Amino acid sequence: MNLIRDAFHIGVTDLRHFFRSRMALVSFIVMPVFMMLMMGYIFPSDNSIKGLKIGIVFEDNGIFANMIKSQFEKYSEKYGSFVELSSRQKGIDEIKEGKLVGFFIIPKGFSGDILAGHKTTMILVPDQTNPQLDMAVEQMGSEMVRKMSARIGKENLIRFAKVKGDAFKFLDPISFRTEGIVKGKTSYFDFMAPGVMAMVAVMSVMNGLGVAIARDKEMGTLDGLLVSPISRGSIVIGKIFAQTIRGILQASIILLLAILLFGVTVHGSISLTFFLLILGIFSFIGGGIILTAMAPDQETGMLLMTTVTFPMLFLSGVFFPIQQMPGFMQVISKFFPLTYAASALRKVMILGASIQQVMPEIGMLLLFAVITMGAALPLFGKLVTD
Amino acid sequence: MEAIRAEGLTKQFKDVLAVDQVSFVVKEGEIFGFLGPNGAGKSTTIRMLATLTLPTKGTAYVNGKDVVKESDEVRKSIGLVSEKMILYDRLTAYENLRLFGNLYHLPSKRLNEKIEEFLKLVDMWRWKDHRVETFSTGMKQRVNVIRALLHSPKVLFLDEPTLGLDPQTTRAIREFILKVNDMGTTVILTTHIMSEADAVCQEIGIIDHGKIVALDTPRNLKKNIKSDDVEIIEVEFITLFTDMLNTLQNTHGIDKVIQLDANNLRLHLKKDFGLRSLMKVLSPWSDGIRALNTLEPTLEDVFIKLTGHEMRDQASKKAKKSFAGAGAHRF
């Protein structure tokens, strides 16, 4: 009982001391805001890429070439501007000069072939230096061609095969539809927000714990705590308590921004979300203590921490799906508790999963918490004394 | 009753022997002073007694409790004012006192009364809701000292409590120490200021290079040196000349030549050397003498006599003695 009470006093003091520094307060709020804005705007929220400059070379001037032209005009609203080029060579030159991201070629005899019932081709010459843009342009071209092709096909069916009624049924008998568990389309942002929340909370605790203890040591206040008849544990618990509150607050700022600015909707229970966050934080505290205690000074400690947290950001599936990684990295990712925290949070926040459905993750987080804290226990003393 | 008993207390940091076989006893109700230059091992000794550092060897008892085996019991009965202020900068004086009082599990109401009583005692009551970071060093130290006393410890450790304070606050802190001692608290004080130790301590341990070299009352320490055939003279000159200093240094019969500042010298003469001989040695420069006094020995003289060197920081001890006016050390 005394342990908890002493820890509470120490934790409250820590929070008070932290939040009374204007600089600390500003960066405390700005950091998650910054993080959100960066992540939210740099990573595309849907697949559209805007402001592209795409060339078209018309080697054919028939009826279907004109149809293509009007299609491109429609698309320009979504993708960017289209410019007519005089020749293929001109297009290649402009790509090399960086003026175009690619150009389409409507080859000679394009309209004639279609009218004659032959197959014809539209060609894309992409800027191969940027595979991502390349892919977007390719997608756009193929989509456009597919739609046009279907329309012409339908007309051909009616004209040549005398098909009556809805010719599309013949041409395109299978359609495809996605039915989500929750309403609406989820964006990359929905995918990322839970992970970023967990990450910010975890990082703030991992770094904060070492800093809080080092600061007390430097100021001399740690002596005051150590010389009083309280247990060493209550000092560490008090600091953990303060850091956890800070982590949760920062995660809340992230959540709020995600909802207000990026249209993320939380489908699951908020209390379960926060429970998972706290669990995520606990799964890291042991590791944080071990790293801090291992380091001979604060500077080395920070370095150690960065060495561990940096790869963790990329390996825990916060920004990129784990399934996208090579096999051995997928294995490594299993050793970071953030992987489980992010996955569970995603399930709860996006899909509205219940606590039973995230039990495997909860189990893993608990396991991490118990093992690392157990290993850190003997280091508690070292951390607060010398 | 013994407040403190240290037996062969030793602390070894990697390759430095900070405290070497220190043994002493402090009686209850006493003010005991640890005197020595910075780096002599005073603070480390205090930290071992206050359970903040584990001794490498030896044992110590505070109020009859072992500092290692019964550290929790020891902590209940001690208060610590260390070199660094034990105060959270961004908390107010009141909040700081509240926090540390709470850690001793004082009942809330009694704690508030104590805080008020103490803050008024050191004339800080009207600053109670101001943040510590806005205080001067002297104001901070006053709050810091009462922080250590909230739980009425039997033993109060004060590590250089007047370091960096203005003379007025220094005096206030000293008076407060005496007041606290009057109320029955045993006080262990470390200082490198001789006059401070002389003024407040009933017993003094002189510590040098981690060892206690003398342990007695200030009176006895000074008496011993007097009967040791040393006469202490202070001479004031218009200017000091290097050749004069060299001559004095090399004169048999003059034990020590200490330069106090640009004009003053302090000399330890052997009894049989006498003033007449000194005047003879100084005759080439006698026009420059402004004043000459025979002095009672101070603790500084005791220290020099015992250790063979002046009381300066242990780290700079090896530096060659310079007689250039600006570089002189004065205590």
XYZ file of C-alpha atoms in Angstrom:
717
model
C 0.000 0.000 0.000
C 2.756 2.392 0.974
C 4.595 1.311 -2.133
C 1.751 2.481 -4.348
C 1.252 5.689 -2.380
C 4.926 6.625 -2.530
C 5.035 5.740 -6.213
C 1.997 7.944 -6.781
C 3.629 10.935 -5.068
C 6.789 10.461 -7.099
C 4.861 10.028 -10.334
C 2.741 13.120 -9.773
C 5.847 15.150 -8.999
C 7.445 13.882 -12.172
C 4.445 14.882 -14.273
C 4.156 18.255 -12.593
C 7.803 18.929 -13.133
C 7.557 17.915 -16.764
C 4.441 19.833 -17.688
C 5.611 23.047 -16.072
C 8.354 23.443 -18.608
C 6.881 25.417 -21.451
C 9.331 23.987 -23.957
C 8.621 20.445 -22.846
C 4.899 21.053 -23.074
C 5.116 22.527 -26.545
C 7.232 19.701 -27.902
C 5.019 17.214 -26.122
C 2.045 18.419 -28.154
C 3.886 19.364 -31.310
C 5.661 16.022 -31.686
C 2.551 13.904 -32.274
C 0.959 16.651 -34.371
C 4.051 16.817 -36.502
C 4.244 13.082 -36.746
C 0.638 12.845 -37.834
C 0.860 15.590 -40.412
C 4.044 14.140 -41.845
C 2.777 10.602 -42.025
C -0.678 11.642 -43.084
C 0.328 13.834 -45.954
C 3.508 12.221 -47.156
C 2.022 8.773 -47.430
C -0.847 8.850 -49.871
C -4.230 8.494 -48.242
C -5.643 6.862 -51.409
C -3.938 5.591 -54.518
C -4.312 8.693 -56.633
C -1.258 10.536 -57.653
C -1.941 14.076 -58.716
C -0.178 16.670 -60.793
C 1.266 14.292 -63.338
C 2.327 15.527 -66.733
C 1.681 12.877 -69.350
C 2.298 13.086 -73.075
C 0.296 11.598 -75.942
C 1.542 10.960 -79.444
C -1.255 10.664 -81.979
C 0.010 8.790 -84.994
C -3.581 8.077 -85.940
C -6.264 10.676 -86.338
C -9.318 8.507 -86.785
C -12.567 8.433 -84.876
C -11.214 6.260 -82.029
C -8.141 8.415 -81.602
C -10.503 11.314 -81.006
C -12.445 9.224 -78.530
C -9.229 8.570 -76.647
C -8.465 12.269 -76.678
C -11.764 13.125 -75.029
C -11.190 10.347 -72.478
C -7.849 11.844 -71.582
C -9.495 15.200 -71.063
C -11.853 13.580 -68.577
C -8.959 11.937 -66.735
C -6.915 15.091 -66.549
C -9.044 16.318 -63.680
C -7.983 13.344 -61.606
C -4.384 12.845 -62.641
C -2.940 16.019 -64.059
C -2.314 17.476 -67.469
C -1.978 15.758 -70.810
C 0.013 17.257 -73.637
C 0.026 16.321 -77.280
C 3.459 15.532 -78.618
C 4.596 15.682 -82.191
C 6.619 12.462 -82.199
C 7.835 9.519 -80.141
C 11.356 10.949 -80.149
C 10.051 14.200 -78.671
C 8.408 12.221 -75.865
C 11.585 10.271 -75.106
C 13.551 13.496 -74.969
C 11.077 15.097 -72.603
C 11.157 12.098 -70.287
C 14.939 12.328 -70.200
C 14.673 16.008 -69.410
C 12.305 15.162 -66.591
C 9.362 17.017 -68.095
C 7.080 14.002 -68.468
C 6.362 10.943 -66.346
C 5.592 9.008 -69.529
C 3.662 9.166 -72.738
C 1.065 7.137 -74.578
C 1.254 6.286 -78.245
C -1.846 5.883 -80.384
C -0.197 4.007 -83.264
C -0.960 4.323 -86.949
C -4.055 2.471 -88.059
C -5.526 2.468 -84.546
C -9.047 3.516 -85.596
C -8.921 1.540 -88.820
C -8.068 -1.721 -87.044
C -10.932 -1.306 -84.604
C -13.394 -0.516 -87.333
C -12.247 -3.603 -89.220
C -12.793 -5.719 -86.117
C -9.075 -6.325 -85.518
C -7.212 -6.083 -82.269
C -5.125 -2.998 -81.717
C -2.813 -1.660 -79.007
C -2.187 1.556 -77.153
C 1.434 1.855 -76.022
C 2.869 3.429 -72.866
C 6.457 4.637 -72.682
C 7.103 5.199 -68.968
C 9.767 7.121 -67.060
C 11.514 4.110 -65.609
C 13.357 6.045 -62.931
C 10.261 6.134 -60.761
C 8.559 2.753 -60.506
C 5.770 4.040 -58.294
C 4.660 6.770 -60.694
C 5.222 4.354 -63.511
C 2.761 1.979 -61.938
C 0.175 4.685 -61.442
C 0.360 5.792 -65.058
C 0.214 2.207 -66.247
C -2.857 1.587 -64.136
C -4.537 4.658 -65.492
C -3.796 3.680 -69.082
C -4.957 0.117 -68.711
C -8.118 1.165 -66.908
C -8.939 3.607 -69.635
C -8.277 1.096 -72.357
C -10.313 -1.572 -70.582
C -13.351 0.701 -70.309
C -13.108 1.885 -73.866
C -12.466 -1.574 -75.106
C -15.583 -2.864 -73.383
C -17.695 -0.114 -74.864
C -16.412 -0.701 -78.360
C -16.786 -4.416 -77.819
C -20.401 -3.938 -76.863
C -21.071 -1.930 -79.985
C -19.262 -4.535 -82.070
C -21.388 -7.282 -80.580
C -24.518 -5.428 -81.467
C -23.231 -4.560 -84.927
C -21.543 -7.793 -85.993
C -23.214 -10.487 -83.934
C -26.610 -8.827 -83.796
C -26.838 -9.405 -80.071
C -29.953 -7.929 -78.541
C -30.441 -6.533 -75.040
C -27.534 -5.922 -72.669
C -24.448 -6.890 -74.615
C -22.246 -6.342 -71.582
C -23.537 -9.539 -70.029
C -21.949 -11.455 -72.858
C -18.779 -9.513 -72.956
C -18.153 -9.171 -69.251
C -20.257 -11.753 -67.413
C -18.386 -11.745 -64.087
C -18.262 -8.690 -61.917
C -16.400 -8.196 -58.663
C -17.364 -6.457 -55.433
C -15.790 -5.966 -52.024
C -17.903 -6.069 -48.868
C -16.066 -4.688 -45.858
C -16.825 -5.683 -42.284
C -17.137 -2.032 -41.469
C -18.636 0.638 -43.671
C -16.554 2.699 -46.005
C -13.197 2.269 -47.561
C -10.168 2.140 -45.267
C -7.195 4.207 -46.280
C -3.512 3.789 -45.668
C -4.086 6.152 -42.831
C -6.482 3.835 -41.053
C -3.804 1.198 -41.355
C -1.100 3.438 -39.971
C -2.785 5.408 -37.202
C -3.051 2.568 -34.632
C 0.588 1.645 -35.151
C 1.753 5.229 -34.856
C -0.239 5.584 -31.646
C 1.401 2.550 -30.145
C 4.791 3.617 -31.391
C 4.619 7.140 -29.972
C 3.432 5.868 -26.615
C 6.116 3.205 -26.455
C 8.935 5.475 -27.606
C 7.997 8.233 -25.219
C 8.072 5.777 -22.336
C 11.284 4.060 -23.352
C 13.187 7.296 -23.795
C 11.409 9.137 -21.021
C 12.159 6.640 -18.282
C 15.904 6.871 -18.675
C 15.791 10.632 -19.023
C 13.573 11.059 -15.964
C 15.923 9.042 -13.779
C 19.065 10.638 -15.202
C 17.566 14.088 -14.645
C 16.780 13.340 -11.020
C 20.287 12.054 -10.583
C 21.763 15.167 -12.132
C 19.544 17.586 -10.208
C 20.303 15.808 -6.967
C 16.666 15.072 -6.199
C 17.276 11.356 -6.627
C 19.400 11.471 -3.453
C 16.414 12.938 -1.683
C 14.240 10.045 -2.799
C 16.891 7.434 -2.015
C 17.619 8.729 1.437
C 13.955 8.599 2.412
C 12.595 5.350 3.857
C 10.686 4.327 0.738
C 11.321 1.201 -1.256
C 13.482 1.428 -4.363
C 10.649 -0.151 -6.263
C 8.307 2.723 -5.576
C 10.723 5.130 -7.225
C 10.813 3.062 -10.389
C 7.061 2.432 -10.308
C 6.440 6.137 -9.789
C 8.556 7.022 -12.789
C 6.884 4.328 -14.883
C 3.500 5.653 -13.835
C 4.401 9.183 -14.924
C 5.826 8.003 -18.223
C 2.808 5.848 -18.938
C 0.473 8.802 -18.435
C 2.625 10.831 -20.787
C 2.630 8.080 -23.387
C -1.138 7.704 -23.184
C -1.650 11.452 -23.512
C 0.498 11.604 -26.597
C -1.247 8.624 -28.104
C -4.567 10.388 -27.445
C -3.376 13.433 -29.326
C -2.537 11.162 -32.251
C -5.930 9.525 -32.074
C -7.708 12.850 -31.939
C -5.819 14.175 -34.937
C -6.413 10.977 -36.843
C -10.134 11.322 -36.267
C -10.387 15.054 -36.872
C -7.934 15.564 -39.709
C -7.715 12.262 -41.489
C -11.192 10.914 -41.135
C -10.180 7.812 -39.221
C -13.118 6.225 -37.471
C -12.692 4.005 -34.447
C -15.059 1.076 -34.743
C -13.995 -0.795 -31.642
C -14.123 0.026 -27.972
C -12.067 3.011 -26.863
C -11.391 1.489 -23.472
C -10.021 -1.646 -25.107
C -7.853 0.580 -27.290
C -6.352 2.247 -24.242
C -5.992 -1.043 -22.436
C -3.942 -2.327 -25.362
C -1.867 0.845 -25.368
C -1.030 0.463 -21.692
C -0.220 -3.178 -22.217
C 1.995 -2.206 -25.130
C 3.801 0.290 -22.934
C 4.289 -2.293 -20.186
C 5.726 -4.747 -22.654
C 8.470 -2.219 -23.358
C 9.305 -0.912 -19.909
C 11.473 -3.876 -18.996
C 13.451 -3.470 -22.201
C 13.792 0.241 -21.565
C 15.135 -0.357 -18.074
C 17.596 -2.965 -19.307
C 18.915 -0.650 -22.006
C 19.133 2.344 -19.681
C 20.881 0.367 -16.987
C 23.279 -1.150 -19.495
C 24.473 2.244 -20.700
C 27.305 3.866 -18.743
C 25.870 7.345 -19.286
C 22.785 9.057 -20.605
C 24.276 9.816 -23.992
C 25.145 6.192 -24.660
C 21.737 5.251 -23.348
C 19.999 7.414 -25.914
C 22.190 5.945 -28.633
C 21.372 2.411 -27.547
C 17.706 3.267 -27.462
C 17.755 4.675 -30.977
C 19.626 1.636 -32.234
C 16.811 -0.552 -31.018
C 13.807 1.644 -31.701
C 14.731 2.701 -35.222
C 14.630 -0.758 -36.836
C 11.623 -1.515 -34.670
C 9.653 1.232 -36.418
C 10.098 -0.432 -39.751
C 9.980 -4.020 -38.613
C 6.846 -3.838 -36.513
C 4.451 -3.258 -39.364
C 3.618 0.274 -38.315
C 4.267 1.815 -41.724
C 4.526 -1.191 -44.014
C 2.649 -4.445 -43.745
C 4.820 -7.194 -42.310
C 3.653 -9.503 -45.098
C 5.476 -7.239 -47.515
C 8.843 -7.980 -45.915
C 11.264 -10.777 -46.804
C 10.980 -13.926 -44.727
C 13.854 -13.430 -42.305
C 12.630 -9.931 -41.473
C 9.183 -11.286 -40.785
C 10.829 -13.577 -38.263
C 12.690 -10.676 -36.655
C 9.500 -8.657 -36.454
C 8.061 -11.317 -34.156
C 10.581 -10.283 -31.492
C 9.280 -6.745 -31.202
C 6.266 -6.357 -28.955
C 5.259 -3.329 -31.010
C 4.294 -5.780 -33.763
C 1.615 -7.285 -31.549
C 0.484 -3.987 -30.095
C 0.052 -2.450 -33.542
C -1.724 -5.508 -34.900
C -4.140 -5.717 -31.969
C -4.842 -1.998 -32.057
C -5.544 -2.181 -35.760
C -7.991 -5.012 -35.330
C -9.800 -3.214 -32.536
C -9.815 0.270 -34.020
C -10.565 -0.548 -37.627
C -12.549 -3.755 -37.399
C -14.076 -3.375 -33.983
C -12.590 -6.638 -32.731
C -13.482 -7.771 -29.233
C -11.025 -8.571 -26.460
C -11.364 -12.315 -27.163
C -10.386 -11.755 -30.759
C -7.121 -10.047 -29.839
C -6.253 -12.537 -27.105
C -3.231 -13.938 -28.977
C -1.710 -10.451 -29.136
C -2.598 -9.710 -25.527
C -0.934 -12.961 -24.551
C 2.242 -12.081 -26.423
C 2.347 -8.588 -24.933
C 1.898 -9.991 -21.445
C 4.640 -12.504 -22.111
C 6.994 -9.751 -23.229
C 6.060 -7.610 -20.219
C 6.660 -10.427 -17.737
C 9.915 -11.649 -19.265
C 11.538 -8.251 -19.751
C 10.401 -6.885 -16.396
C 11.636 -10.027 -14.719
C 14.998 -9.579 -16.378
C 15.013 -5.884 -15.480
C 14.123 -6.409 -11.828
C 17.701 -6.936 -10.630
C 18.685 -3.831 -12.587
C 16.164 -1.589 -10.806
C 18.658 -0.854 -8.093
C 21.494 -0.180 -10.489
C 19.286 2.224 -12.383
C 18.510 4.430 -9.425
C 21.832 4.270 -7.639
C 25.017 3.979 -9.667
C 24.499 7.216 23.435
C 26.324 7.134 20.129
C 24.685 8.766 17.117
C 27.293 7.441 14.752
C 29.983 4.824 14.889
C 32.173 4.168 11.880
C 34.633 1.321 11.916
C 37.244 1.013 9.205
C 34.920 2.540 6.641
C 36.485 2.198 3.181
C 35.289 3.075 -0.292
C 37.113 2.079 -3.417
C 35.950 3.494 -6.745
C 37.506 1.620 -9.645
C 41.110 2.815 -9.242
C 40.596 5.524 -6.641
C 40.622 4.870 -2.933
C 38.214 7.618 -1.884
C 37.866 6.727 1.773
C 40.522 4.735 3.568
C 39.836 2.986 6.881
C 37.894 5.804 8.496
C 36.839 5.216 12.096
C 35.168 7.670 14.427
C 32.347 8.083 16.889
C 29.884 10.936 17.167
C 27.990 11.341 20.404
C 24.317 12.123 20.368
C 23.533 15.833 20.345
C 26.932 16.819 19.020
C 27.902 18.885 16.019
C 30.643 16.968 14.303
C 32.644 18.574 11.529
C 34.435 16.875 8.709
C 37.152 19.194 7.560
C 39.215 18.735 4.462
C 39.814 19.916 0.933
C 37.473 19.019 -1.912
C 38.106 15.470 -2.967
C 39.439 14.381 0.404
C 36.609 11.891 0.872
C 34.197 13.859 3.024
C 31.194 13.525 0.763
C 31.794 9.847 0.132
C 31.926 9.219 3.860
C 28.659 11.096 4.319
C 27.064 9.172 1.466
C 28.042 5.881 3.048
C 26.604 6.948 6.381
C 23.421 8.156 4.668
C 22.999 4.743 2.948
C 23.452 6.212 -0.529
C 26.700 4.393 -1.254
C 27.705 0.958 -0.107
C 31.030 0.780 1.715
C 33.664 -1.432 0.104
C 34.871 -2.453 3.545
C 34.113 -1.634 7.133
C 30.866 -0.995 8.957
C 28.977 1.981 10.236
C 26.076 2.428 12.618
C 23.701 5.351 12.669
C 21.556 5.491 15.796
C 22.723 1.965 16.494
C 21.554 0.601 13.130
C 23.837 -0.888 10.532
C 23.879 1.310 7.402
C 24.058 -1.702 5.117
C 21.940 -4.348 6.810
C 19.350 -2.048 8.357
C 19.391 0.734 5.804
C 15.613 1.197 5.945
C 15.766 1.812 9.688
C 18.676 4.202 9.257
C 16.826 6.175 6.596
C 13.925 6.877 8.910
C 16.135 8.709 11.346
C 18.390 10.760 9.121
C 18.099 13.939 7.089
C 20.415 14.880 4.260
C 21.507 18.174 2.801
C 23.938 17.253 0.072
C 26.048 19.368 -2.234
C 23.322 19.395 -4.857
C 19.995 20.876 -3.814
C 17.397 18.207 -3.266
C 14.561 20.287 -4.696
C 12.534 20.059 -7.889
C 13.152 23.323 -9.732
C 9.765 23.684 -11.283
C 7.824 22.891 -8.143
C 7.008 25.512 -5.548
C 8.662 25.533 -2.144
C 5.468 24.200 -0.611
C 5.041 21.426 -3.197
C 8.620 20.302 -2.672
C 8.217 20.148 1.081
C 4.887 18.373 0.696
C 6.436 15.726 -1.550
C 9.374 14.949 0.691
C 7.211 15.079 3.805
C 4.858 12.578 2.194
C 7.694 10.176 1.557
C 8.189 9.982 5.328
C 4.487 9.268 5.720
C 3.835 12.233 7.935
C 0.130 12.815 8.596
C -1.125 15.478 6.224
C -2.203 17.962 8.868
C 0.947 17.688 10.912
C 3.031 17.988 7.776
C 1.285 21.229 6.855
C 1.858 22.634 10.325
C 5.513 21.684 10.173
C 5.962 23.226 6.747
C 4.420 26.464 7.954
C 6.467 26.497 11.139
C 9.746 25.837 9.356
C 9.133 28.173 6.448
C 8.397 30.950 8.907
C 11.507 30.056 10.859
C 13.746 30.591 7.848
C 11.723 33.578 6.677
C 10.474 31.893 3.496
C 6.767 31.643 4.284
C 5.716 34.332 1.853
C 7.587 32.558 -0.941
C 5.916 29.232 -0.349
C 3.904 29.295 -3.593
C 6.755 30.422 -5.777
C 8.684 27.996 -7.891
C 12.098 27.036 -6.574
C 13.718 27.940 -9.911
C 12.920 31.595 -9.244
C 14.820 31.594 -5.927
C 18.368 32.724 -5.277
C 20.853 30.078 -4.127
C 20.469 31.290 -0.564
C 16.671 31.004 -0.639
C 16.897 27.566 -2.174
C 19.303 26.386 0.480
C 17.003 27.574 3.256
C 14.148 25.535 1.808
C 16.538 22.662 1.167
C 17.670 22.586 4.781
C 14.172 22.517 6.215
C 13.249 19.813 3.712
C 15.787 17.618 5.459
C 14.243 18.355 8.847
C 10.520 17.844 8.239
C 10.518 14.343 9.708
C 12.530 15.437 12.765
C 15.555 13.254 12.060
C 17.825 12.327 14.922
C 20.870 12.844 12.743
C 21.254 15.573 10.145
C 23.946 15.289 7.503
C 25.035 18.567 5.961
C 27.434 18.300 3.062
C 28.961 21.718 2.385
C 25.766 23.531 3.337
C 27.178 27.010 2.808
C 28.933 26.376 -0.475
C 28.354 29.281 -2.847
C 26.203 31.266 -0.448
C 26.464 34.951 0.355
C 27.806 35.851 3.804
C 24.372 36.794 5.093
C 22.752 33.475 4.199
C 25.832 31.615 5.383
C 25.343 33.182 8.786
C 21.625 32.442 8.729
C 22.268 28.788 7.858
C 24.870 28.484 10.634
C 22.499 29.949 13.158
C 19.825 27.563 11.980
C 22.197 24.617 12.375
C 22.903 25.667 15.934
C 19.183 26.036 16.601
C 18.451 22.585 15.219
C 21.254 21.181 17.330
C 19.806 22.875 20.391
C 16.597 20.954 19.781
C 18.598 17.748 20.152
C 19.544 16.855 16.589
C 22.992 15.451 16.047
C 24.631 17.279 13.152
C 27.353 15.941 10.874
C 28.785 18.739 8.822
C 31.348 18.689 6.082
C 33.141 21.798 5.045
C 36.362 23.026 3.586
C 35.979 26.333 5.345
C 38.077 26.274 8.506
C 36.362 29.145 10.212
C 32.982 27.511 9.714
C 34.112 24.302 11.356
C 35.751 26.303 14.130
C 32.617 28.332 14.730
C 30.011 25.583 15.014
C 31.628 22.196 15.613
C 32.181 20.609 18.976
C 34.370 17.964 17.477
C 36.337 17.917 14.280
C 37.744 15.176 12.109
C 40.356 16.399 9.700
C 40.350 14.283 6.589
C 42.984 14.260 3.898
C 43.356 11.810 1.013
C 40.596 9.649 2.410
C 42.189 9.296 5.832
C 41.347 10.902 9.134
C 44.513 12.631 10.245
C 43.198 14.234 13.431
C 40.121 13.873 15.556
C 39.520 16.212 18.474
C 37.797 19.373 19.634
C 38.808 22.540 17.778
C 40.315 23.847 20.998
C 42.525 20.844 21.542
C 43.594 20.748 17.942
C 44.783 24.322 18.154
C 46.337 23.850 21.563
C 48.380 20.942 20.300
C 49.889 22.973 17.554
C 50.788 25.750 19.960
C 52.685 23.498 22.260
C 54.368 22.108 19.169
C 56.814 24.999 19.081
C 55.342 26.803 16.168
C 54.801 30.504 16.132
C 52.499 32.032 13.572
C 53.256 35.425 12.133
C 51.392 37.426 9.576
C 53.281 40.102 7.690
C 51.787 42.743 5.443
C 53.972 44.189 2.700
C 53.517 46.984 0.206
C 54.488 44.471 -2.458
C 55.851 40.965 -2.416
C 59.111 40.217 -4.192
C 60.018 36.830 -5.594
C 63.584 36.926 -4.240
C 62.223 37.770 -0.798
C 59.838 34.806 -0.942
C 62.660 32.551 -2.073
C 64.855 33.708 0.757
C 62.111 33.087 3.304
C 61.419 29.648 1.851
C 65.028 28.668 2.087
C 65.559 29.984 5.593
C 66.043 27.213 8.107
C 63.741 27.962 10.994
C 60.806 28.955 8.849
C 58.588 25.907 8.415
C 55.994 27.330 6.090
C 55.521 30.350 3.897
C 51.922 30.851 2.897
C 50.947 33.644 0.589
C 47.510 34.933 1.525
C 47.149 37.556 -1.182
C 49.187 40.170 -3.037
C 50.335 41.804 0.202
C 50.094 39.326 3.040
C 52.234 36.422 4.098
C 51.678 33.941 6.841
C 54.753 32.298 8.316
C 55.170 29.319 10.608
C 58.311 29.947 12.664
C 60.084 27.458 14.821
C 59.894 28.652 18.421
C 63.658 28.989 18.748
C 63.915 30.972 15.546
C 62.228 34.012 16.974
C 61.105 37.358 15.688
C 64.577 38.875 15.805
C 65.920 36.327 13.364
C 62.974 36.928 11.098
C 63.608 40.678 11.106
C 67.187 40.012 10.159
C 66.159 37.884 7.205
C 63.654 40.516 6.118
C 65.992 43.488 6.589
C 66.698 44.081 2.876
C 62.963 44.592 2.360
C 62.099 46.137 5.693
C 61.003 49.404 4.105
C 58.146 47.549 2.482
C 56.712 46.085 5.697
C 53.407 47.624 6.689
C 52.444 45.464 9.617
C 53.544 42.387 11.496
C 51.363 40.358 13.853
C 51.781 37.324 16.006
C 48.685 35.172 15.722
C 46.810 32.448 17.530
C 46.866 29.308 15.429
C 43.764 28.560 13.340
C 42.471 25.231 12.079
C 44.161 26.077 8.801
C 47.479 26.019 10.601
C 46.522 22.763 12.209
C 45.760 21.315 8.812
C 49.052 22.440 7.348
C 50.953 21.163 10.313
C 49.265 17.782 10.089
C 49.305 17.218 6.366
C 52.320 19.220 5.321
C 50.349 20.990 2.623
C 47.922 23.788 2.301
C 44.246 23.191 2.197
C 43.493 23.289 -1.449
C 41.483 21.038 -3.668
C 43.034 17.645 -3.747
C 42.970 17.523 -7.525
C 45.123 20.637 -7.878
C 47.474 19.589 -5.123
C 50.181 18.524 -7.503
C 50.265 21.904 -9.237
C 53.459 23.740 -8.504
C 53.171 26.418 -5.911
C 53.166 29.768 -7.532
C 53.900 32.997 -5.853
C 52.347 35.192 -8.478
C 49.841 37.368 -6.656
C 46.840 36.440 -8.811
C 47.285 32.731 -8.344
C 47.443 32.802 -4.585
C 45.067 30.723 -2.527
C 43.494 32.105 0.496
C 41.384 30.463 3.142
